[in-house]
Amino acid sequence: MTQEEKVLPAANPWLAGMALLCSQLSLNIGAAVAKHLFPRIGVEGVTAYRVGIAAALMLLVFRPWRTPLTRKQALNLAIYGSVIGLMNLLIYRAFAHIPLGIAVAIEVAGPLTVAVLSSHRPRDFVAVCLAVAGLYYLLPIHGHVDQLDPVGVAYAAGAAVCWALYIVFGKRVSLMPGGQTVAWAMLAASLFIVPIGVWHAGEVLLTPSYLLIGLAIAVMSSALPYTLEMFSMRTLSSRTFSMFSSAAPALSALAGMAVLGEHLSLAQWLAISAIVAASALTSLR
């Protein structure tokens, strides 16, 4: 057993699962609130709020500089943080073009791919078929359902790649103290996301009312869920983590409907259900 494992014992799997579920709920409510702010300060400005304020909060609370990093840890954290920043920007851009539930249903293809590649069971073939069928009825490649903006679909696909990388590099840094890990990662994310937001939105980012909303978004969408997810990653395997993440499209669709009035067609709900089933089946033990 390594020194890190002695310091950071494994948590109860049920507790880890509940932490991940709370993370998903917080994340999706935060996303719905963020979309309300897009017309005022732009996607880049909202992303800068989410990442920049979350980074400041995490640094103040956890003071990660108290624990020196090895060169390997610093490299993994830099990649992990960069993936977080890019994933946030891409999924917010997708939200600006297509409904929340559909965007996250496409994005969840990332963790689904991680789960499939880490397992070689026959039922994975069934899961892949379900996912392909679901994506077919979501993507704007036929005329049987309401057409989606291809630009939004492309952004969601890019976020899917980032989500897969987030899981892979998250496991690499998950044995480090959770709060400090996320603080370093959010700092790395903010170093290139915040300048983009400032360049696009300018001084309007300093509007007090917008700053308060940005604070709420940062807590609900980054600081709280990433801390809970890092706690979960210490106990759950990448495959199990992906299984719990499979609920994300349904939760996002419900948040979009409740907060934003984004009502989906029956075919779109069935497609999202197929993708959720595919993700869960892939990781089912």
PDB file of C-alpha atoms in Angstrom:
ATOM      1  CA  MET A   1       0.000   0.000   0.000  1.00  0.00           C
ATOM      2  CA  THR A   2       1.382   3.405  -0.938  1.00  0.00           C
ATOM      3  CA  GLN A   3       1.674   6.322   1.475  1.00  0.00           C
ATOM      4  CA  GLU A   4      -1.122   8.137  -0.411  1.00  0.00           C
ATOM      5  CA  GLU A   5      -3.469   5.171   0.034  1.00  0.00           C
ATOM      6  CA  LYS A   6      -2.704   5.106   3.790  1.00  0.00           C
ATOM      7  CA  VAL A   7      -3.554   8.790   4.097  1.00  0.00           C
ATOM      8  CA  LEU A   8      -6.631   8.532   1.873  1.00  0.00           C
ATOM      9  CA  PRO A   9      -8.571   5.355   2.739  1.00  0.00           C
ATOM     10  CA  ALA A  10     -11.310   4.198   0.405  1.00  0.00           C
ATOM     11  CA  ALA A  11     -14.768   5.535   1.137  1.00  0.00           C
ATOM     12  CA  ASN A  12     -17.989   3.560   1.327  1.00  0.00           C
ATOM     13  CA  PRO A  13     -19.130   2.751  -2.254  1.00  0.00           C
ATOM     14  CA  TRP A  14     -22.723   3.713  -1.470  1.00  0.00           C
ATOM     15  CA  LEU A  15     -21.586   7.054  -0.057  1.00  0.00           C
ATOM     16  CA  ALA A  16     -19.450   7.597  -3.137  1.00  0.00           C
ATOM     17  CA  GLY A  17     -22.435   6.845  -5.355  1.00  0.00           C
ATOM     18  CA  MET A  18     -24.648   9.316  -3.481  1.00  0.00           C
ATOM     19  CA  ALA A  19     -21.945  11.972  -3.748  1.00  0.00           C
ATOM     20  CA  LEU A  20     -21.847  11.468  -7.503  1.00  0.00           C
ATOM     21  CA  LEU A  21     -25.643  11.690  -7.783  1.00  0.00           C
ATOM     22  CA  CYS A  22     -25.649  14.957  -5.810  1.00  0.00           C
ATOM     23  CA  SER A  23     -22.908  16.183  -8.111  1.00  0.00           C
ATOM     24  CA  GLN A  24     -25.065  15.526 -11.174  1.00  0.00           C
ATOM     25  CA  LEU A  25     -28.095  17.277  -9.669  1.00  0.00           C
ATOM     26  CA  SER A  26     -26.054  20.345  -8.743  1.00  0.00           C
ATOM     27  CA  LEU A  27     -24.345  20.414 -12.136  1.00  0.00           C
ATOM     28  CA  ASN A  28     -27.577  20.326 -14.123  1.00  0.00           C
ATOM     29  CA  ILE A  29     -29.374  22.958 -12.076  1.00  0.00           C
ATOM     30  CA  GLY A  30     -26.313  25.173 -12.463  1.00  0.00           C
ATOM     31  CA  ALA A  31     -26.340  24.619 -16.231  1.00  0.00           C
ATOM     32  CA  ALA A  32     -29.973  25.676 -16.475  1.00  0.00           C
ATOM     33  CA  VAL A  33     -29.243  28.860 -14.511  1.00  0.00           C
ATOM     34  CA  ALA A  34     -26.188  29.553 -16.694  1.00  0.00           C
ATOM     35  CA  LYS A  35     -28.192  29.384 -19.905  1.00  0.00           C
ATOM     36  CA  HIS A  36     -30.345  32.273 -18.669  1.00  0.00           C
ATOM     37  CA  LEU A  37     -27.200  34.415 -18.579  1.00  0.00           C
ATOM     38  CA  PHE A  38     -25.956  33.610 -22.118  1.00  0.00           C
ATOM     39  CA  PRO A  39     -27.832  36.485 -23.852  1.00  0.00           C
ATOM     40  CA  ARG A  40     -26.381  39.045 -21.424  1.00  0.00           C
ATOM     41  CA  ILE A  41     -22.673  38.249 -21.238  1.00  0.00           C
ATOM     42  CA  GLY A  42     -22.203  35.493 -23.809  1.00  0.00           C
ATOM     43  CA  VAL A  43     -21.170  31.879 -23.464  1.00  0.00           C
ATOM     44  CA  GLU A  44     -17.521  32.802 -22.928  1.00  0.00           C
ATOM     45  CA  GLY A  45     -18.402  35.241 -20.143  1.00  0.00           C
ATOM     46  CA  VAL A  46     -20.522  32.672 -18.304  1.00  0.00           C
ATOM     47  CA  THR A  47     -17.759  30.082 -18.670  1.00  0.00           C
ATOM     48  CA  ALA A  48     -15.265  32.566 -17.244  1.00  0.00           C
ATOM     49  CA  TYR A  49     -17.553  33.078 -14.243  1.00  0.00           C
ATOM     50  CA  ARG A  50     -17.973  29.350 -13.723  1.00  0.00           C
ATOM     51  CA  VAL A  51     -14.293  28.490 -13.935  1.00  0.00           C
ATOM     52  CA  GLY A  52     -12.704  31.657 -12.557  1.00  0.00           C
ATOM     53  CA  ILE A  53     -14.908  32.105  -9.475  1.00  0.00           C
ATOM     54  CA  ALA A  54     -14.786  28.376  -8.722  1.00  0.00           C
ATOM     55  CA  ALA A  55     -10.982  28.479  -8.908  1.00  0.00           C
ATOM     56  CA  ALA A  56     -10.827  31.421  -6.490  1.00  0.00           C
ATOM     57  CA  LEU A  57     -13.187  29.717  -4.035  1.00  0.00           C
ATOM     58  CA  MET A  58     -11.310  26.427  -4.152  1.00  0.00           C
ATOM     59  CA  LEU A  59      -7.946  28.127  -3.661  1.00  0.00           C
ATOM     60  CA  LEU A  60      -9.221  30.071  -0.641  1.00  0.00           C
ATOM     61  CA  VAL A  61     -10.827  27.054   0.996  1.00  0.00           C
ATOM     62  CA  PHE A  62      -8.260  24.328   0.349  1.00  0.00           C
ATOM     63  CA  ARG A  63      -4.969  26.304  -0.015  1.00  0.00           C
ATOM     64  CA  PRO A  64      -3.411  23.601  -2.202  1.00  0.00           C
ATOM     65  CA  TRP A  65       0.076  25.136  -2.119  1.00  0.00           C
ATOM     66  CA  ARG A  66       0.541  23.582   1.340  1.00  0.00           C
ATOM     67  CA  THR A  67       1.073  20.190  -0.329  1.00  0.00           C
ATOM     68  CA  PRO A  68       4.014  20.176  -2.772  1.00  0.00           C
ATOM     69  CA  LEU A  69       3.426  18.506  -6.132  1.00  0.00           C
ATOM     70  CA  THR A  70       5.704  16.123  -7.939  1.00  0.00           C
ATOM     71  CA  ARG A  71       6.459  16.859 -11.571  1.00  0.00           C
ATOM     72  CA  LYS A  72       4.209  13.992 -12.692  1.00  0.00           C
ATOM     73  CA  GLN A  73       1.338  15.200 -10.498  1.00  0.00           C
ATOM     74  CA  ALA A  74       1.708  18.749 -11.810  1.00  0.00           C
ATOM     75  CA  LEU A  75       1.595  17.528 -15.419  1.00  0.00           C
ATOM     76  CA  ASN A  76      -1.492  15.383 -14.830  1.00  0.00           C
ATOM     77  CA  LEU A  77      -3.212  18.235 -13.000  1.00  0.00           C
ATOM     78  CA  ALA A  78      -2.403  20.664 -15.818  1.00  0.00           C
ATOM     79  CA  ILE A  79      -3.958  18.299 -18.365  1.00  0.00           C
ATOM     80  CA  TYR A  80      -6.907  17.514 -16.092  1.00  0.00           C
ATOM     81  CA  GLY A  81      -7.576  21.222 -15.513  1.00  0.00           C
ATOM     82  CA  SER A  82      -7.254  22.093 -19.187  1.00  0.00           C
ATOM     83  CA  VAL A  83      -9.753  19.359 -20.051  1.00  0.00           C
ATOM     84  CA  ILE A  84     -12.182  20.738 -17.451  1.00  0.00           C
ATOM     85  CA  GLY A  85     -11.922  24.247 -18.893  1.00  0.00           C
ATOM     86  CA  LEU A  86     -12.390  23.155 -22.484  1.00  0.00           C
ATOM     87  CA  MET A  87     -15.255  20.800 -21.574  1.00  0.00           C
ATOM     88  CA  ASN A  88     -17.067  23.659 -19.825  1.00  0.00           C
ATOM     89  CA  LEU A  89     -16.672  25.989 -22.791  1.00  0.00           C
ATOM     90  CA  LEU A  90     -17.763  23.418 -25.377  1.00  0.00           C
ATOM     91  CA  ILE A  91     -20.842  22.197 -23.511  1.00  0.00           C
ATOM     92  CA  TYR A  92     -21.968  25.765 -22.821  1.00  0.00           C
ATOM     93  CA  ARG A  93     -21.608  26.534 -26.512  1.00  0.00           C
ATOM     94  CA  ALA A  94     -23.720  23.446 -27.223  1.00  0.00           C
ATOM     95  CA  PHE A  95     -26.354  24.631 -24.709  1.00  0.00           C
ATOM     96  CA  ALA A  96     -26.599  27.905 -26.623  1.00  0.00           C
ATOM     97  CA  HIS A  97     -27.672  26.011 -29.779  1.00  0.00           C
ATOM     98  CA  ILE A  98     -29.575  22.907 -28.626  1.00  0.00           C
ATOM     99  CA  PRO A  99     -31.614  21.834 -25.545  1.00  0.00           C
ATOM    100  CA  LEU A 100     -29.736  20.816 -22.399  1.00  0.00           C
ATOM    101  CA  GLY A 101     -30.923  17.213 -22.357  1.00  0.00           C
ATOM    102  CA  ILE A 102     -29.961  16.556 -25.964  1.00  0.00           C
ATOM    103  CA  ALA A 103     -26.551  18.203 -25.567  1.00  0.00           C
ATOM    104  CA  VAL A 104     -25.708  16.087 -22.522  1.00  0.00           C
ATOM    105  CA  ALA A 105     -27.064  12.942 -24.201  1.00  0.00           C
ATOM    106  CA  ILE A 106     -24.485  13.489 -26.940  1.00  0.00           C
ATOM    107  CA  GLU A 107     -21.803  14.429 -24.412  1.00  0.00           C
ATOM    108  CA  VAL A 108     -22.345  11.243 -22.404  1.00  0.00           C
ATOM    109  CA  ALA A 109     -20.943   9.300 -25.351  1.00  0.00           C
ATOM    110  CA  GLY A 110     -17.566  10.177 -23.801  1.00  0.00           C
ATOM    111  CA  PRO A 111     -17.921   8.205 -20.554  1.00  0.00           C
ATOM    112  CA  LEU A 112     -19.832   5.523 -22.462  1.00  0.00           C
ATOM    113  CA  THR A 113     -16.790   5.030 -24.690  1.00  0.00           C
ATOM    114  CA  VAL A 114     -14.529   4.783 -21.622  1.00  0.00           C
ATOM    115  CA  ALA A 115     -16.808   2.104 -20.180  1.00  0.00           C
ATOM    116  CA  VAL A 116     -16.949   0.097 -23.416  1.00  0.00           C
ATOM    117  CA  LEU A 117     -13.185   0.178 -23.928  1.00  0.00           C
ATOM    118  CA  SER A 118     -12.577  -1.054 -20.365  1.00  0.00           C
ATOM    119  CA  SER A 119     -14.850  -4.084 -20.786  1.00  0.00           C
ATOM    120  CA  HIS A 120     -15.160  -6.890 -23.336  1.00  0.00           C
ATOM    121  CA  ARG A 121     -18.452  -8.560 -22.429  1.00  0.00           C
ATOM    122  CA  PRO A 122     -21.084  -9.592 -24.995  1.00  0.00           C
ATOM    123  CA  ARG A 123     -23.711  -7.276 -23.550  1.00  0.00           C
ATOM    124  CA  ASP A 124     -21.494  -4.326 -24.419  1.00  0.00           C
ATOM    125  CA  PHE A 125     -22.480  -4.937 -28.042  1.00  0.00           C
ATOM    126  CA  VAL A 126     -26.132  -4.440 -27.030  1.00  0.00           C
ATOM    127  CA  ALA A 127     -25.162  -1.230 -25.230  1.00  0.00           C
ATOM    128  CA  VAL A 128     -23.395   0.088 -28.301  1.00  0.00           C
ATOM    129  CA  CYS A 129     -26.470  -0.664 -30.431  1.00  0.00           C
ATOM    130  CA  LEU A 130     -28.694   1.212 -27.962  1.00  0.00           C
ATOM    131  CA  ALA A 131     -26.347   4.198 -27.951  1.00  0.00           C
ATOM    132  CA  VAL A 132     -26.110   4.289 -31.743  1.00  0.00           C
ATOM    133  CA  ALA A 133     -29.903   4.091 -32.053  1.00  0.00           C
ATOM    134  CA  GLY A 134     -30.325   6.893 -29.532  1.00  0.00           C
ATOM    135  CA  LEU A 135     -27.798   9.130 -31.244  1.00  0.00           C
ATOM    136  CA  TYR A 136     -29.368   8.428 -34.625  1.00  0.00           C
ATOM    137  CA  TYR A 137     -32.677   9.848 -33.450  1.00  0.00           C
ATOM    138  CA  LEU A 138     -30.996  12.857 -31.833  1.00  0.00           C
ATOM    139  CA  LEU A 139     -28.555  13.936 -34.515  1.00  0.00           C
ATOM    140  CA  PRO A 140     -29.732  16.098 -37.457  1.00  0.00           C
ATOM    141  CA  ILE A 141     -29.139  13.382 -40.066  1.00  0.00           C
ATOM    142  CA  HIS A 142     -32.737  12.471 -40.951  1.00  0.00           C
ATOM    143  CA  GLY A 143     -36.158  14.051 -41.057  1.00  0.00           C
ATOM    144  CA  HIS A 144     -38.051  11.925 -38.563  1.00  0.00           C
ATOM    145  CA  VAL A 145     -37.591  14.251 -35.574  1.00  0.00           C
ATOM    146  CA  ASP A 146     -37.123  17.963 -35.055  1.00  0.00           C
ATOM    147  CA  GLN A 147     -33.878  19.045 -36.650  1.00  0.00           C
ATOM    148  CA  LEU A 148     -31.044  20.227 -34.407  1.00  0.00           C
ATOM    149  CA  ASP A 149     -28.443  22.883 -35.071  1.00  0.00           C
ATOM    150  CA  PRO A 150     -25.379  20.984 -36.398  1.00  0.00           C
ATOM    151  CA  VAL A 151     -23.094  23.533 -34.741  1.00  0.00           C
ATOM    152  CA  GLY A 152     -24.545  22.692 -31.337  1.00  0.00           C
ATOM    153  CA  VAL A 153     -24.180  18.987 -32.050  1.00  0.00           C
ATOM    154  CA  ALA A 154     -20.508  19.484 -32.972  1.00  0.00           C
ATOM    155  CA  TYR A 155     -19.830  21.358 -29.728  1.00  0.00           C
ATOM    156  CA  ALA A 156     -21.540  18.600 -27.721  1.00  0.00           C
ATOM    157  CA  ALA A 157     -19.413  15.978 -29.496  1.00  0.00           C
ATOM    158  CA  GLY A 158     -16.277  17.915 -28.585  1.00  0.00           C
ATOM    159  CA  ALA A 159     -17.445  18.016 -24.969  1.00  0.00           C
ATOM    160  CA  ALA A 160     -17.907  14.219 -25.135  1.00  0.00           C
ATOM    161  CA  VAL A 161     -14.229  13.787 -25.980  1.00  0.00           C
ATOM    162  CA  CYS A 162     -13.303  16.065 -23.074  1.00  0.00           C
ATOM    163  CA  TRP A 163     -15.546  14.117 -20.679  1.00  0.00           C
ATOM    164  CA  ALA A 164     -13.770  10.885 -21.593  1.00  0.00           C
ATOM    165  CA  LEU A 165     -10.385  12.512 -20.978  1.00  0.00           C
ATOM    166  CA  TYR A 166     -11.732  13.991 -17.723  1.00  0.00           C
ATOM    167  CA  ILE A 167     -12.435  10.478 -16.395  1.00  0.00           C
ATOM    168  CA  VAL A 168      -9.076   9.089 -17.516  1.00  0.00           C
ATOM    169  CA  PHE A 169      -6.967  11.897 -16.039  1.00  0.00           C
ATOM    170  CA  GLY A 170      -9.290  12.232 -13.035  1.00  0.00           C
ATOM    171  CA  LYS A 171      -8.382   8.687 -11.997  1.00  0.00           C
ATOM    172  CA  ARG A 172      -4.688   9.552 -12.289  1.00  0.00           C
ATOM    173  CA  VAL A 173      -4.955  12.387  -9.768  1.00  0.00           C
ATOM    174  CA  SER A 174      -7.752  10.966  -7.575  1.00  0.00           C
ATOM    175  CA  LEU A 175      -5.409   9.633  -4.865  1.00  0.00           C
ATOM    176  CA  MET A 176      -4.354  13.177  -4.074  1.00  0.00           C
ATOM    177  CA  PRO A 177      -6.416  15.114  -1.478  1.00  0.00           C
ATOM    178  CA  GLY A 178      -9.696  15.791  -3.295  1.00  0.00           C
ATOM    179  CA  GLY A 179     -10.176  19.477  -2.487  1.00  0.00           C
ATOM    180  CA  GLN A 180      -6.581  20.365  -3.262  1.00  0.00           C
ATOM    181  CA  THR A 181      -6.703  18.407  -6.512  1.00  0.00           C
ATOM    182  CA  VAL A 182      -9.773  20.268  -7.748  1.00  0.00           C
ATOM    183  CA  ALA A 183      -8.333  23.618  -6.623  1.00  0.00           C
ATOM    184  CA  TRP A 184      -5.169  23.098  -8.701  1.00  0.00           C
ATOM    185  CA  ALA A 185      -7.231  21.816 -11.622  1.00  0.00           C
ATOM    186  CA  MET A 186      -9.625  24.781 -11.559  1.00  0.00           C
ATOM    187  CA  LEU A 187      -6.661  27.156 -11.427  1.00  0.00           C
ATOM    188  CA  ALA A 188      -5.218  25.494 -14.530  1.00  0.00           C
ATOM    189  CA  ALA A 189      -8.598  25.734 -16.271  1.00  0.00           C
ATOM    190  CA  SER A 190      -9.018  29.401 -15.397  1.00  0.00           C
ATOM    191  CA  LEU A 191      -5.637  30.383 -16.826  1.00  0.00           C
ATOM    192  CA  PHE A 192      -6.921  30.105 -20.385  1.00  0.00           C
ATOM    193  CA  ILE A 193     -10.719  30.271 -19.967  1.00  0.00           C
ATOM    194  CA  VAL A 194     -10.931  33.538 -18.002  1.00  0.00           C
ATOM    195  CA  PRO A 195      -8.906  35.573 -20.547  1.00  0.00           C
ATOM    196  CA  ILE A 196     -11.215  34.303 -23.304  1.00  0.00           C
ATOM    197  CA  GLY A 197     -14.275  35.379 -21.302  1.00  0.00           C
ATOM    198  CA  VAL A 198     -12.809  38.812 -20.549  1.00  0.00           C
ATOM    199  CA  TRP A 199     -11.904  39.331 -24.193  1.00  0.00           C
ATOM    200  CA  HIS A 200     -15.439  38.486 -25.338  1.00  0.00           C
ATOM    201  CA  ALA A 201     -17.529  40.110 -22.594  1.00  0.00           C
ATOM    202  CA  GLY A 202     -15.330  42.939 -21.334  1.00  0.00           C
ATOM    203  CA  GLU A 203     -16.267  45.127 -18.371  1.00  0.00           C
ATOM    204  CA  VAL A 204     -19.874  43.877 -18.276  1.00  0.00           C
ATOM    205  CA  LEU A 205     -18.484  40.940 -16.261  1.00  0.00           C
ATOM    206  CA  LEU A 206     -18.082  43.358 -13.334  1.00  0.00           C
ATOM    207  CA  THR A 207     -21.842  44.035 -13.117  1.00  0.00           C
ATOM    208  CA  PRO A 208     -22.768  43.195  -9.466  1.00  0.00           C
ATOM    209  CA  SER A 209     -26.009  41.341 -10.289  1.00  0.00           C
ATOM    210  CA  TYR A 210     -24.255  39.229 -12.910  1.00  0.00           C
ATOM    211  CA  LEU A 211     -21.414  38.511 -10.492  1.00  0.00           C
ATOM    212  CA  LEU A 212     -23.874  37.137  -7.940  1.00  0.00           C
ATOM    213  CA  ILE A 213     -25.413  34.845 -10.527  1.00  0.00           C
ATOM    214  CA  GLY A 214     -21.909  33.860 -11.624  1.00  0.00           C
ATOM    215  CA  LEU A 215     -21.068  32.948  -8.027  1.00  0.00           C
ATOM    216  CA  ALA A 216     -24.103  30.662  -7.847  1.00  0.00           C
ATOM    217  CA  ILE A 217     -23.171  29.071 -11.177  1.00  0.00           C
ATOM    218  CA  ALA A 218     -19.583  28.516 -10.068  1.00  0.00           C
ATOM    219  CA  VAL A 219     -20.646  26.793  -6.850  1.00  0.00           C
ATOM    220  CA  MET A 220     -23.397  24.639  -8.395  1.00  0.00           C
ATOM    221  CA  SER A 221     -21.615  23.791 -11.654  1.00  0.00           C
ATOM    222  CA  SER A 222     -17.949  23.508 -10.678  1.00  0.00           C
ATOM    223  CA  ALA A 223     -16.804  23.854  -7.063  1.00  0.00           C
ATOM    224  CA  LEU A 224     -19.357  21.479  -5.506  1.00  0.00           C
ATOM    225  CA  PRO A 225     -19.767  18.831  -8.248  1.00  0.00           C
ATOM    226  CA  TYR A 226     -16.053  18.486  -9.054  1.00  0.00           C
ATOM    227  CA  THR A 227     -15.211  18.086  -5.365  1.00  0.00           C
ATOM    228  CA  LEU A 228     -17.902  15.418  -4.973  1.00  0.00           C
ATOM    229  CA  GLU A 229     -16.766  13.657  -8.134  1.00  0.00           C
ATOM    230  CA  MET A 230     -13.133  13.607  -6.987  1.00  0.00           C
ATOM    231  CA  PHE A 231     -14.317  12.030  -3.708  1.00  0.00           C
ATOM    232  CA  SER A 232     -16.217   9.409  -5.715  1.00  0.00           C
ATOM    233  CA  MET A 233     -13.307   8.646  -8.039  1.00  0.00           C
ATOM    234  CA  ARG A 234     -11.220   7.418  -5.089  1.00  0.00           C
ATOM    235  CA  THR A 235     -13.676   4.566  -4.512  1.00  0.00           C
ATOM    236  CA  LEU A 236     -15.440   3.918  -7.828  1.00  0.00           C
ATOM    237  CA  SER A 237     -13.758   2.393 -10.874  1.00  0.00           C
ATOM    238  CA  SER A 238     -13.819   4.307 -14.168  1.00  0.00           C
ATOM    239  CA  ARG A 239     -16.480   1.885 -15.409  1.00  0.00           C
ATOM    240  CA  THR A 240     -18.719   2.346 -12.365  1.00  0.00           C
ATOM    241  CA  PHE A 241     -18.195   6.096 -12.437  1.00  0.00           C
ATOM    242  CA  SER A 242     -19.367   6.045 -16.047  1.00  0.00           C
ATOM    243  CA  MET A 243     -22.446   4.045 -15.058  1.00  0.00           C
ATOM    244  CA  PHE A 244     -23.515   6.663 -12.513  1.00  0.00           C
ATOM    245  CA  SER A 245     -22.833   9.383 -15.089  1.00  0.00           C
ATOM    246  CA  SER A 246     -25.345   7.724 -17.402  1.00  0.00           C
ATOM    247  CA  ALA A 247     -28.183   9.503 -15.599  1.00  0.00           C
ATOM    248  CA  ALA A 248     -26.856  12.884 -16.746  1.00  0.00           C
ATOM    249  CA  PRO A 249     -28.902  13.210 -19.978  1.00  0.00           C
ATOM    250  CA  ALA A 250     -32.191  12.515 -18.231  1.00  0.00           C
ATOM    251  CA  LEU A 251     -31.374  14.890 -15.376  1.00  0.00           C
ATOM    252  CA  SER A 252     -30.339  17.586 -17.851  1.00  0.00           C
ATOM    253  CA  ALA A 253     -33.532  17.173 -19.854  1.00  0.00           C
ATOM    254  CA  LEU A 254     -35.604  17.490 -16.687  1.00  0.00           C
ATOM    255  CA  ALA A 255     -33.645  20.570 -15.576  1.00  0.00           C
ATOM    256  CA  GLY A 256     -34.080  22.138 -19.007  1.00  0.00           C
ATOM    257  CA  MET A 257     -37.811  21.462 -18.934  1.00  0.00           C
ATOM    258  CA  ALA A 258     -38.314  22.720 -15.364  1.00  0.00           C
ATOM    259  CA  VAL A 259     -36.104  25.823 -15.483  1.00  0.00           C
ATOM    260  CA  LEU A 260     -35.982  26.770 -19.172  1.00  0.00           C
ATOM    261  CA  GLY A 261     -39.214  25.323 -20.561  1.00  0.00           C
ATOM    262  CA  GLU A 262     -37.328  23.110 -23.042  1.00  0.00           C
ATOM    263  CA  HIS A 263     -39.917  20.489 -23.979  1.00  0.00           C
ATOM    264  CA  LEU A 264     -38.658  17.564 -26.052  1.00  0.00           C
ATOM    265  CA  SER A 265     -40.590  15.372 -28.461  1.00  0.00           C
ATOM    266  CA  LEU A 266     -41.452  11.766 -27.615  1.00  0.00           C
ATOM    267  CA  ALA A 267     -38.830  10.535 -30.094  1.00  0.00           C
ATOM    268  CA  GLN A 268     -36.160  12.669 -28.407  1.00  0.00           C
ATOM    269  CA  TRP A 269     -37.116  11.368 -24.955  1.00  0.00           C
ATOM    270  CA  LEU A 270     -36.923   7.789 -26.256  1.00  0.00           C
ATOM    271  CA  ALA A 271     -33.527   8.514 -27.794  1.00  0.00           C
ATOM    272  CA  ILE A 272     -32.233   9.923 -24.504  1.00  0.00           C
ATOM    273  CA  SER A 273     -33.626   6.880 -22.674  1.00  0.00           C
ATOM    274  CA  ALA A 274     -31.763   4.569 -25.068  1.00  0.00           C
ATOM    275  CA  ILE A 275     -28.475   6.366 -24.397  1.00  0.00           C
ATOM    276  CA  VAL A 276     -29.049   6.267 -20.628  1.00  0.00           C
ATOM    277  CA  ALA A 277     -29.809   2.515 -20.858  1.00  0.00           C
ATOM    278  CA  ALA A 278     -26.682   1.949 -22.956  1.00  0.00           C
ATOM    279  CA  SER A 279     -24.454   3.707 -20.404  1.00  0.00           C
ATOM    280  CA  ALA A 280     -25.991   1.829 -17.486  1.00  0.00           C
ATOM    281  CA  LEU A 281     -25.847  -1.553 -19.241  1.00  0.00           C
ATOM    282  CA  THR A 282     -22.186  -1.111 -20.103  1.00  0.00           C
ATOM    283  CA  SER A 283     -21.198  -0.765 -16.452  1.00  0.00           C
ATOM    284  CA  LEU A 284     -23.756  -3.130 -14.911  1.00  0.00           C
ATOM    285  CA  ARG A 285     -22.034  -5.828 -12.864  1.00  0.00           C
TER     286      ARG A 285
END
